[in-house]
C-alpha cells in the first residue's frame, strides 16, 4: 500500500476536504503537478482546473478556481477561492453563469468590470468541462 499524506482543501467559506490520500495531482501554473508522500516543501500557484486524489485506491475529483498550494510538514494545504466535488457541480447554474458573463462581455454596460466578467466566465467554463468529464 502506498504511503499516505494529509491533504486539506480550504476556501473562504469552509474546509472542503481534509483526508489522508495516496496521491494528489493539482493544476499548477505550469501544468499539472503530481504529489506523493515525502514531497519536498513547496509553495506554488494553482490555476483553474481539476484536483485528482487517490484515496484508499479510489479516485476523487474536485474542480478548483485556482489559488495556492503549500507543502510543508508532510501536509499539502490548498487555499482556493472555490472547490467542489466534480460530481456535485450544478451544470444549469454554471451554464447561466457562462451566459451572464458572455452578455456582460458582449455589451459592456457602464460599471461592468471586464476582468471580473472574464474571471467568472473562466470559472463557469472550467466547471462545465469538469462536469462533462466526471459526472456519470
Ligand atoms: P455563480 O455566478 O453561479 O454564483 P461563481 O463563479 O460566482 O458562480 P464562486 O464565487 O466561484 O461562484 O463560488 C461560490 C460558491 O458556490 C462556492 O462554494 C462554489 O464551490 C459554489 N459554486 C459555484 N458555482 C457552482 C456550480 N455550478 N456547481 C456547484 N457549486 C458551485
CSV table of N, CA and C and ligand atoms in Angstrom, one decimal:
chain,number,residue,atom,x,y,z
A,1,UNK,N,0.9,-1.2,0.0
A,1,UNK,CA,0.0,0.0,0.0
A,1,UNK,C,0.9,1.3,0.0
A,2,UNK,N,0.6,2.2,-0.9
A,2,UNK,CA,1.4,3.4,-0.9
A,2,UNK,C,1.3,4.2,0.4
A,3,UNK,N,2.3,4.9,0.7
A,3,UNK,CA,2.3,5.8,1.9
A,3,UNK,C,1.3,6.9,1.7
A,4,UNK,N,0.7,7.3,2.8
A,4,UNK,CA,-0.3,8.3,2.7
A,4,UNK,C,0.2,9.7,3.3
A,5,UNK,N,-0.5,10.8,2.9
A,5,UNK,CA,-0.2,12.1,3.5
A,5,UNK,C,-1.5,12.9,3.5
A,6,UNK,N,-1.4,13.9,4.3
A,6,UNK,CA,-2.7,14.7,4.6
A,6,UNK,C,-2.9,15.8,3.5
A,7,UNK,N,-4.1,15.9,3.0
A,7,UNK,CA,-4.4,17.0,2.1
A,7,UNK,C,-5.6,17.8,2.7
A,8,UNK,N,-5.4,19.1,2.7
A,8,UNK,CA,-6.6,19.9,3.1
A,8,UNK,C,-6.9,20.9,2.0
A,9,UNK,N,-8.1,21.0,1.7
A,9,UNK,CA,-8.6,22.0,0.7
A,9,UNK,C,-9.5,23.0,1.4
A,10,UNK,N,-9.1,24.2,1.4
A,10,UNK,CA,-9.8,25.2,2.2
A,10,UNK,C,-10.2,26.4,1.3
A,11,UNK,N,-11.5,26.8,1.5
A,11,UNK,CA,-12.0,28.0,0.8
A,11,UNK,C,-12.3,29.0,1.8
A,12,UNK,N,-12.6,30.3,1.4
A,12,UNK,CA,-13.0,31.3,2.4
A,12,UNK,C,-14.3,30.8,3.2
A,13,UNK,N,-15.1,29.9,2.5
A,13,UNK,CA,-16.3,29.5,3.1
A,13,UNK,C,-16.2,28.4,4.1
A,14,UNK,N,-15.3,27.4,3.7
A,14,UNK,CA,-15.3,26.2,4.5
A,14,UNK,C,-14.0,25.3,4.3
A,15,UNK,N,-13.9,24.3,5.1
A,15,UNK,CA,-12.9,23.3,4.9
A,15,UNK,C,-13.6,22.2,4.0
A,16,UNK,N,-13.2,22.2,2.7
A,16,UNK,CA,-13.8,21.3,1.7
A,16,UNK,C,-13.4,19.9,1.9
A,17,UNK,N,-12.1,19.7,2.2
A,17,UNK,CA,-11.6,18.3,2.2
A,17,UNK,C,-10.4,18.2,3.2
A,18,UNK,N,-10.4,17.2,4.0
A,18,UNK,CA,-9.3,17.0,4.9
A,18,UNK,C,-9.2,15.5,5.2
A,19,UNK,N,-8.3,14.9,4.4
A,19,UNK,CA,-8.2,13.4,4.5
A,19,UNK,C,-6.7,13.0,4.2
A,20,UNK,N,-6.4,11.8,4.5
A,20,UNK,CA,-5.2,11.2,4.1
A,20,UNK,C,-5.3,10.6,2.7
A,21,UNK,N,-4.4,10.8,1.8
A,21,UNK,CA,-4.5,10.3,0.5
A,21,UNK,C,-3.2,9.6,0.1
A,22,UNK,N,-3.3,8.8,-1.0
A,22,UNK,CA,-2.0,8.2,-1.5
A,22,UNK,C,-1.4,9.1,-2.6
A,23,UNK,N,-2.2,9.8,-3.3
A,23,UNK,CA,-1.6,10.7,-4.3
A,23,UNK,C,-2.5,11.9,-4.6
A,24,UNK,N,-1.9,13.0,-5.1
A,24,UNK,CA,-2.6,14.2,-5.4
A,24,UNK,C,-2.0,14.8,-6.7
A,25,UNK,N,-2.9,15.3,-7.5
A,25,UNK,CA,-2.5,16.0,-8.7
A,25,UNK,C,-3.2,17.3,-8.8
A,26,UNK,N,-2.5,18.4,-8.9
A,26,UNK,CA,-3.1,19.7,-8.9
A,26,UNK,C,-2.8,20.5,-10.2
A,27,UNK,N,-3.7,21.5,-10.5
A,27,UNK,CA,-3.4,22.3,-11.7
A,27,UNK,C,-2.5,23.5,-11.4
A,28,UNK,N,-1.2,23.2,-11.4
A,28,UNK,CA,-0.2,24.3,-11.0
A,28,UNK,C,-0.1,25.2,-12.3
A,29,UNK,N,0.5,26.3,-12.0
A,29,UNK,CA,0.6,27.3,-13.1
A,29,UNK,C,1.2,26.8,-14.4
A,30,UNK,N,2.3,26.0,-14.2
A,30,UNK,CA,3.0,25.5,-15.4
A,30,UNK,C,2.5,24.1,-15.8
A,31,UNK,N,1.4,23.7,-15.4
A,31,UNK,CA,0.9,22.4,-15.8
A,31,UNK,C,0.5,21.5,-14.6
A,32,UNK,N,0.0,20.4,-14.8
A,32,UNK,CA,-0.5,19.5,-13.7
A,32,UNK,C,0.8,19.0,-12.9
A,33,UNK,N,0.7,19.0,-11.6
A,33,UNK,CA,1.8,18.6,-10.7
A,33,UNK,C,1.3,17.5,-9.8
A,34,UNK,N,2.1,16.4,-9.8
A,34,UNK,CA,1.8,15.2,-9.0
A,34,UNK,C,2.5,15.3,-7.7
A,35,UNK,N,1.8,14.9,-6.6
A,35,UNK,CA,2.4,14.9,-5.3
A,35,UNK,C,2.2,13.5,-4.6
A,36,UNK,N,3.3,13.0,-4.1
A,36,UNK,CA,3.2,11.8,-3.3
A,36,UNK,C,3.8,12.0,-1.9
A,37,UNK,N,3.6,11.1,-1.0
A,37,UNK,CA,4.1,11.3,0.4
A,37,UNK,C,5.6,11.5,0.3
A,38,UNK,N,6.1,12.4,1.2
A,38,UNK,CA,7.5,12.7,1.2
A,38,UNK,C,8.0,13.8,0.2
A,39,UNK,N,7.0,14.4,-0.4
A,39,UNK,CA,7.4,15.5,-1.4
A,39,UNK,C,8.1,16.6,-0.6
A,40,UNK,N,9.0,17.2,-1.3
A,40,UNK,CA,9.8,18.4,-0.7
A,40,UNK,C,8.9,19.5,-0.5
A,41,UNK,N,9.2,20.4,0.5
A,41,UNK,CA,8.4,21.6,0.8
A,41,UNK,C,8.3,22.4,-0.5
A,42,UNK,N,7.1,23.0,-0.7
A,42,UNK,CA,6.8,23.7,-1.9
A,42,UNK,C,5.7,24.7,-1.7
A,43,UNK,N,5.8,25.9,-2.4
A,43,UNK,CA,4.7,26.8,-2.5
A,43,UNK,C,4.5,27.1,-3.9
A,44,UNK,N,3.2,26.9,-4.4
A,44,UNK,CA,3.0,27.2,-5.8
A,44,UNK,C,1.6,27.7,-6.0
A,45,UNK,N,1.4,28.4,-7.2
A,45,UNK,CA,0.1,29.0,-7.5
A,45,UNK,C,-0.7,27.9,-8.3
A,46,UNK,N,-2.0,27.9,-8.1
A,46,UNK,CA,-2.9,27.0,-8.8
A,46,UNK,C,-3.7,27.8,-9.8
A,47,UNK,N,-4.0,27.2,-10.9
A,47,UNK,CA,-4.9,27.8,-11.9
A,47,UNK,C,-6.2,27.1,-11.9
A,48,UNK,N,-7.2,27.6,-12.6
A,48,UNK,CA,-8.5,26.8,-12.6
A,48,UNK,C,-8.3,25.5,-13.3
A,49,UNK,N,-8.8,24.5,-12.8
A,49,UNK,CA,-8.7,23.1,-13.3
A,49,UNK,C,-9.2,22.1,-12.3
A,50,UNK,N,-8.7,20.9,-12.5
A,50,UNK,CA,-9.2,19.8,-11.6
A,50,UNK,C,-8.1,19.3,-10.7
A,51,UNK,N,-8.5,18.9,-9.5
A,51,UNK,CA,-7.7,18.3,-8.5
A,51,UNK,C,-8.1,16.8,-8.5
A,52,UNK,N,-7.1,15.9,-8.6
A,52,UNK,CA,-7.3,14.5,-8.6
A,52,UNK,C,-6.6,13.9,-7.4
A,53,UNK,N,-7.3,13.1,-6.6
A,53,UNK,CA,-6.7,12.4,-5.5
A,53,UNK,C,-7.1,10.9,-5.5
A,54,UNK,N,-6.1,10.1,-5.1
A,54,UNK,CA,-6.4,8.7,-4.9
A,54,UNK,C,-6.4,8.5,-3.4
A,55,UNK,N,-7.6,8.0,-3.0
A,55,UNK,CA,-7.7,7.7,-1.5
A,55,UNK,C,-8.2,6.3,-1.3
A,56,UNK,N,-7.5,5.5,-0.6
A,56,UNK,CA,-7.8,4.0,-0.5
A,56,UNK,C,-8.1,3.4,-1.8
A,57,UNK,N,-7.3,3.7,-2.8
A,57,UNK,CA,-7.3,3.1,-4.1
A,57,UNK,C,-8.4,3.7,-5.0
A,58,UNK,N,-9.2,4.6,-4.5
A,58,UNK,CA,-10.3,5.2,-5.3
A,58,UNK,C,-10.0,6.6,-5.7
A,59,UNK,N,-10.4,7.0,-6.9
A,59,UNK,CA,-10.1,8.4,-7.4
A,59,UNK,C,-11.2,9.3,-6.9
A,60,UNK,N,-10.8,10.5,-6.5
A,60,UNK,CA,-11.8,11.6,-6.3
A,60,UNK,C,-11.4,12.9,-7.0
A,61,UNK,N,-12.3,13.5,-7.6
A,61,UNK,CA,-12.0,14.7,-8.5
A,61,UNK,C,-12.7,15.9,-7.9
A,62,UNK,N,-12.0,17.0,-7.8
A,62,UNK,CA,-12.6,18.3,-7.4
A,62,UNK,C,-12.3,19.3,-8.5
A,63,UNK,N,-13.1,20.3,-8.6
A,63,UNK,CA,-12.9,21.4,-9.5
A,63,UNK,C,-12.5,22.6,-8.7
A,64,UNK,N,-11.4,23.3,-9.2
A,64,UNK,CA,-11.0,24.4,-8.4
A,64,UNK,C,-10.9,25.7,-9.3
A,65,UNK,N,-11.1,26.8,-8.7
A,65,UNK,CA,-11.0,28.0,-9.5
A,65,UNK,C,-9.6,28.6,-9.3
A,66,UNK,N,-8.7,27.9,-8.7
A,66,UNK,CA,-7.3,28.3,-8.5
A,66,UNK,C,-7.0,28.9,-7.2
A,67,UNK,N,-5.7,29.2,-6.9
A,67,UNK,CA,-5.3,29.7,-5.6
A,67,UNK,C,-3.8,29.3,-5.3
A,68,UNK,N,-3.6,28.7,-4.2
A,68,UNK,CA,-2.2,28.4,-3.8
A,68,UNK,C,-2.1,27.0,-3.2
A,69,UNK,N,-1.0,26.4,-3.3
A,69,UNK,CA,-0.8,25.1,-2.5
A,69,UNK,C,0.6,25.2,-1.8
A,70,UNK,N,0.5,24.9,-0.5
A,70,UNK,CA,1.8,24.8,0.3
A,70,UNK,C,1.9,23.3,0.7
A,71,UNK,N,3.2,22.8,0.5
A,71,UNK,CA,3.5,21.5,1.1
A,71,UNK,C,4.5,21.8,2.2
A,72,UNK,N,4.2,21.4,3.4
A,72,UNK,CA,5.1,21.6,4.5
A,72,UNK,C,4.7,20.6,5.6
A,73,UNK,N,5.7,20.2,6.3
A,73,UNK,CA,5.4,19.3,7.4
A,73,UNK,C,4.7,18.0,7.0
A,74,UNK,N,4.9,17.6,5.8
A,74,UNK,CA,4.2,16.3,5.3
A,74,UNK,C,2.8,16.5,5.0
A,75,UNK,N,2.3,17.8,4.9
A,75,UNK,CA,0.9,18.0,4.5
A,75,UNK,C,0.8,19.0,3.4
A,76,UNK,N,-0.2,18.7,2.5
A,76,UNK,CA,-0.5,19.6,1.4
A,76,UNK,C,-1.7,20.5,1.7
A,77,UNK,N,-1.5,21.8,1.7
A,77,UNK,CA,-2.7,22.7,2.0
A,77,UNK,C,-3.0,23.5,0.8
A,78,UNK,N,-4.2,23.3,0.3
A,78,UNK,CA,-4.7,24.1,-0.9
A,78,UNK,C,-5.6,25.2,-0.4
A,79,UNK,N,-5.3,26.4,-0.7
A,79,UNK,CA,-6.1,27.5,-0.4
A,79,UNK,C,-6.7,28.0,-1.7
A,80,UNK,N,-8.0,28.0,-1.8
A,80,UNK,CA,-8.6,28.3,-3.1
A,80,UNK,C,-9.9,29.1,-2.9
A,81,UNK,N,-10.2,29.9,-3.9
A,81,UNK,CA,-11.5,30.7,-3.8
A,81,UNK,C,-12.7,29.7,-3.8
A,82,UNK,N,-12.6,28.7,-4.6
A,82,UNK,CA,-13.7,27.7,-4.6
A,82,UNK,C,-13.2,26.3,-5.0
A,83,UNK,N,-13.8,25.3,-4.5
A,83,UNK,CA,-13.5,23.9,-4.9
A,83,UNK,C,-14.8,23.1,-4.6
A,84,UNK,N,-15.2,22.3,-5.5
A,84,UNK,CA,-16.3,21.5,-5.3
A,84,UNK,C,-16.1,20.1,-5.9
A,85,UNK,N,-16.7,19.1,-5.4
A,85,UNK,CA,-16.5,17.7,-6.0
A,85,UNK,C,-17.1,17.8,-7.4
A,86,UNK,N,-16.3,17.3,-8.4
A,86,UNK,CA,-16.8,17.5,-9.8
A,86,UNK,C,-18.2,16.8,-10.0
A,87,UNK,N,-18.5,15.8,-9.2
A,87,UNK,CA,-19.7,15.1,-9.4
A,87,UNK,C,-20.9,15.9,-8.9
A,88,UNK,N,-20.6,17.0,-8.1
A,88,UNK,CA,-21.7,17.8,-7.5
A,88,UNK,C,-21.9,19.1,-8.2
A,89,UNK,N,-21.2,19.3,-9.3
A,89,UNK,CA,-21.3,20.6,-10.0
A,89,UNK,C,-22.8,20.7,-10.5
A,90,UNK,N,-23.3,21.9,-10.3
A,90,UNK,CA,-24.7,22.2,-10.8
A,90,UNK,C,-24.5,22.8,-12.2
A,91,UNK,N,-24.8,21.9,-13.2
A,91,UNK,CA,-24.5,22.3,-14.6
A,91,UNK,C,-25.3,23.5,-15.1
A,92,UNK,N,-26.6,23.5,-14.7
A,92,UNK,CA,-27.5,24.6,-15.1
A,92,UNK,C,-27.0,25.9,-14.5
A,93,UNK,N,-26.6,25.9,-13.3
A,93,UNK,CA,-26.0,27.1,-12.7
A,93,UNK,C,-24.8,27.6,-13.4
A,94,UNK,N,-23.9,26.7,-13.8
A,94,UNK,CA,-22.7,27.1,-14.5
A,94,UNK,C,-23.0,27.6,-15.9
A,95,UNK,N,-24.0,27.0,-16.5
A,95,UNK,CA,-24.4,27.5,-17.9
A,95,UNK,C,-25.0,28.9,-17.8
A,96,UNK,N,-25.8,29.1,-16.7
A,96,UNK,CA,-26.3,30.5,-16.5
A,96,UNK,C,-25.2,31.5,-16.3
A,97,UNK,N,-24.2,31.1,-15.5
A,97,UNK,CA,-23.0,32.0,-15.2
A,97,UNK,C,-22.3,32.3,-16.5
A,98,UNK,N,-22.1,31.3,-17.4
A,98,UNK,CA,-21.5,31.5,-18.7
A,98,UNK,C,-22.3,32.5,-19.5
A,99,UNK,N,-23.6,32.3,-19.6
A,99,UNK,CA,-24.5,33.2,-20.3
A,99,UNK,C,-24.3,34.7,-19.8
A,100,UNK,N,-24.4,34.8,-18.5
A,100,UNK,CA,-24.3,36.1,-17.8
A,100,UNK,C,-23.0,36.8,-18.2
A,101,UNK,N,-21.9,36.1,-18.0
A,101,UNK,CA,-20.6,36.6,-18.3
A,101,UNK,C,-20.5,37.0,-19.8
A,102,UNK,N,-21.0,36.2,-20.7
A,102,UNK,CA,-20.9,36.5,-22.1
A,102,UNK,C,-21.6,37.7,-22.4
A,103,UNK,N,-22.8,37.9,-21.9
A,103,UNK,CA,-23.6,39.1,-22.1
A,103,UNK,C,-22.9,40.3,-21.6
A,104,UNK,N,-22.3,40.2,-20.5
A,104,UNK,CA,-21.6,41.4,-19.9
A,104,UNK,C,-20.4,41.7,-20.8
A,105,UNK,N,-19.7,40.7,-21.3
A,105,UNK,CA,-18.5,41.0,-22.2
A,105,UNK,C,-18.9,41.5,-23.6
A,106,UNK,N,-20.1,41.0,-24.1
A,106,UNK,CA,-20.5,41.4,-25.4
A,106,UNK,C,-21.0,42.8,-25.5
A,107,UNK,N,-21.7,43.2,-24.4
A,107,UNK,CA,-22.3,44.6,-24.4
A,107,UNK,C,-22.0,45.2,-23.1
A,108,UNK,N,-20.8,45.6,-22.9
A,108,UNK,CA,-20.4,46.2,-21.6
A,108,UNK,C,-21.2,47.4,-21.2
A,109,UNK,N,-22.0,47.3,-20.2
A,109,UNK,CA,-22.7,48.4,-19.7
A,109,UNK,C,-21.8,49.2,-18.8
A,110,UNK,N,-22.2,50.4,-18.5
A,110,UNK,CA,-21.4,51.2,-17.6
A,110,UNK,C,-21.3,50.5,-16.2
A,111,UNK,N,-20.1,50.5,-15.7
A,111,UNK,CA,-19.9,49.9,-14.4
A,111,UNK,C,-19.6,48.4,-14.5
A,112,UNK,N,-19.6,47.8,-15.7
A,112,UNK,CA,-19.3,46.4,-15.8
A,112,UNK,C,-17.7,46.2,-15.8
A,113,UNK,N,-17.3,45.4,-14.9
A,113,UNK,CA,-15.9,45.1,-14.7
A,113,UNK,C,-15.5,44.0,-15.6
A,114,UNK,N,-14.8,44.2,-16.7
A,114,UNK,CA,-14.5,43.2,-17.7
A,114,UNK,C,-13.7,42.1,-17.1
A,115,UNK,N,-12.7,42.4,-16.3
A,115,UNK,CA,-11.8,41.4,-15.7
A,115,UNK,C,-12.6,40.4,-14.9
A,116,UNK,N,-13.6,41.0,-14.1
A,116,UNK,CA,-14.4,40.2,-13.3
A,116,UNK,C,-15.3,39.3,-14.1
A,117,UNK,N,-15.9,39.8,-15.2
A,117,UNK,CA,-16.7,39.0,-16.1
A,117,UNK,C,-15.9,37.9,-16.7
A,118,UNK,N,-14.7,38.2,-17.1
A,118,UNK,CA,-13.8,37.2,-17.7
A,118,UNK,C,-13.5,36.1,-16.7
A,119,UNK,N,-13.2,36.5,-15.5
A,119,UNK,CA,-12.8,35.5,-14.4
A,119,UNK,C,-14.0,34.6,-14.2
A,120,UNK,N,-15.2,35.2,-14.2
A,120,UNK,CA,-16.4,34.5,-13.9
A,120,UNK,C,-16.7,33.5,-15.0
A,121,UNK,N,-16.4,33.9,-16.3
A,121,UNK,CA,-16.6,33.0,-17.5
A,121,UNK,C,-15.6,31.8,-17.3
A,122,UNK,N,-14.4,32.1,-17.0
A,122,UNK,CA,-13.4,31.1,-16.8
A,122,UNK,C,-13.8,30.0,-15.8
A,123,UNK,N,-14.3,30.5,-14.6
A,123,UNK,CA,-14.7,29.6,-13.6
A,123,UNK,C,-15.8,28.7,-14.0
A,124,UNK,N,-16.8,29.4,-14.7
A,124,UNK,CA,-18.0,28.6,-15.1
A,124,UNK,C,-17.6,27.6,-16.2
A,125,UNK,N,-16.8,28.0,-17.2
A,125,UNK,CA,-16.4,27.1,-18.2
A,125,UNK,C,-15.6,25.9,-17.7
A,126,UNK,N,-14.7,26.2,-16.7
A,126,UNK,CA,-13.9,25.2,-16.0
A,126,UNK,C,-14.9,24.2,-15.3
A,127,UNK,N,-15.9,24.7,-14.7
A,127,UNK,CA,-16.9,23.8,-14.0
A,127,UNK,C,-17.6,22.9,-15.1
A,128,UNK,N,-18.0,23.5,-16.2
A,128,UNK,CA,-18.7,22.7,-17.2
A,128,UNK,C,-17.8,21.6,-17.8
A,129,UNK,N,-16.5,22.0,-18.1
A,129,UNK,CA,-15.6,21.0,-18.6
A,129,UNK,C,-15.4,19.8,-17.6
A,130,UNK,N,-15.3,20.2,-16.4
A,130,UNK,CA,-15.1,19.2,-15.3
A,130,UNK,C,-16.3,18.3,-15.2
A,131,UNK,N,-17.5,18.9,-15.2
A,131,UNK,CA,-18.7,18.1,-15.1
A,131,UNK,C,-18.9,17.2,-16.2
A,132,UNK,N,-18.6,17.7,-17.4
A,132,UNK,CA,-18.8,16.8,-18.6
A,132,UNK,C,-17.9,15.6,-18.6
A,133,UNK,N,-16.7,15.7,-17.9
A,133,UNK,CA,-15.8,14.6,-17.9
A,133,UNK,C,-16.1,13.7,-16.7
A,134,UNK,N,-16.6,14.2,-15.6
A,134,UNK,CA,-16.6,13.4,-14.4
A,134,UNK,C,-18.0,13.0,-13.9
A,135,UNK,N,-19.1,13.7,-14.4
A,135,UNK,CA,-20.4,13.4,-13.9
A,135,UNK,C,-20.9,12.1,-14.7
A,136,UNK,N,-21.4,11.2,-13.9
A,136,UNK,CA,-21.9,9.9,-14.6
A,136,UNK,C,-23.2,10.2,-15.2
B,1,LIG,P1,-22.3,31.9,-9.7
B,1,LIG,O1,-22.3,33.1,-10.5
B,1,LIG,O2,-23.1,30.8,-10.3
B,1,LIG,O3,-22.5,32.2,-8.2
B,1,LIG,P2,-19.5,32.0,-9.2
B,1,LIG,O4,-18.4,31.5,-10.2
B,1,LIG,O5,-19.6,33.4,-8.9
B,1,LIG,O6,-20.8,31.3,-9.7
B,1,LIG,P3,-18.0,31.2,-6.9
B,1,LIG,O7,-17.9,32.6,-6.3
B,1,LIG,O8,-16.8,30.7,-7.7
B,1,LIG,O9,-19.3,31.2,-7.8
B,1,LIG,O10,-18.4,30.1,-5.8
B,1,LIG,C1,-19.3,30.4,-4.8
B,1,LIG,C2,-19.7,29.1,-4.1
B,1,LIG,O11,-20.6,28.4,-5.0
B,1,LIG,C3,-18.5,28.1,-3.9
B,1,LIG,O12,-18.7,27.4,-2.8
B,1,LIG,C4,-18.6,27.2,-5.2
B,1,LIG,O13,-18.0,25.9,-4.9
B,1,LIG,C5,-20.1,27.1,-5.4
B,1,LIG,N1,-20.4,27.0,-6.8
B,1,LIG,C6,-20.4,28.0,-7.8
B,1,LIG,N2,-20.9,27.5,-8.9
B,1,LIG,C7,-21.2,26.2,-8.7
B,1,LIG,C8,-21.8,25.2,-9.6
B,1,LIG,N3,-22.1,25.4,-10.8
B,1,LIG,N4,-22.0,24.0,-9.0
B,1,LIG,C9,-21.7,23.8,-7.7
B,1,LIG,N5,-21.2,24.7,-6.9
B,1,LIG,C10,-20.9,25.9,-7.4
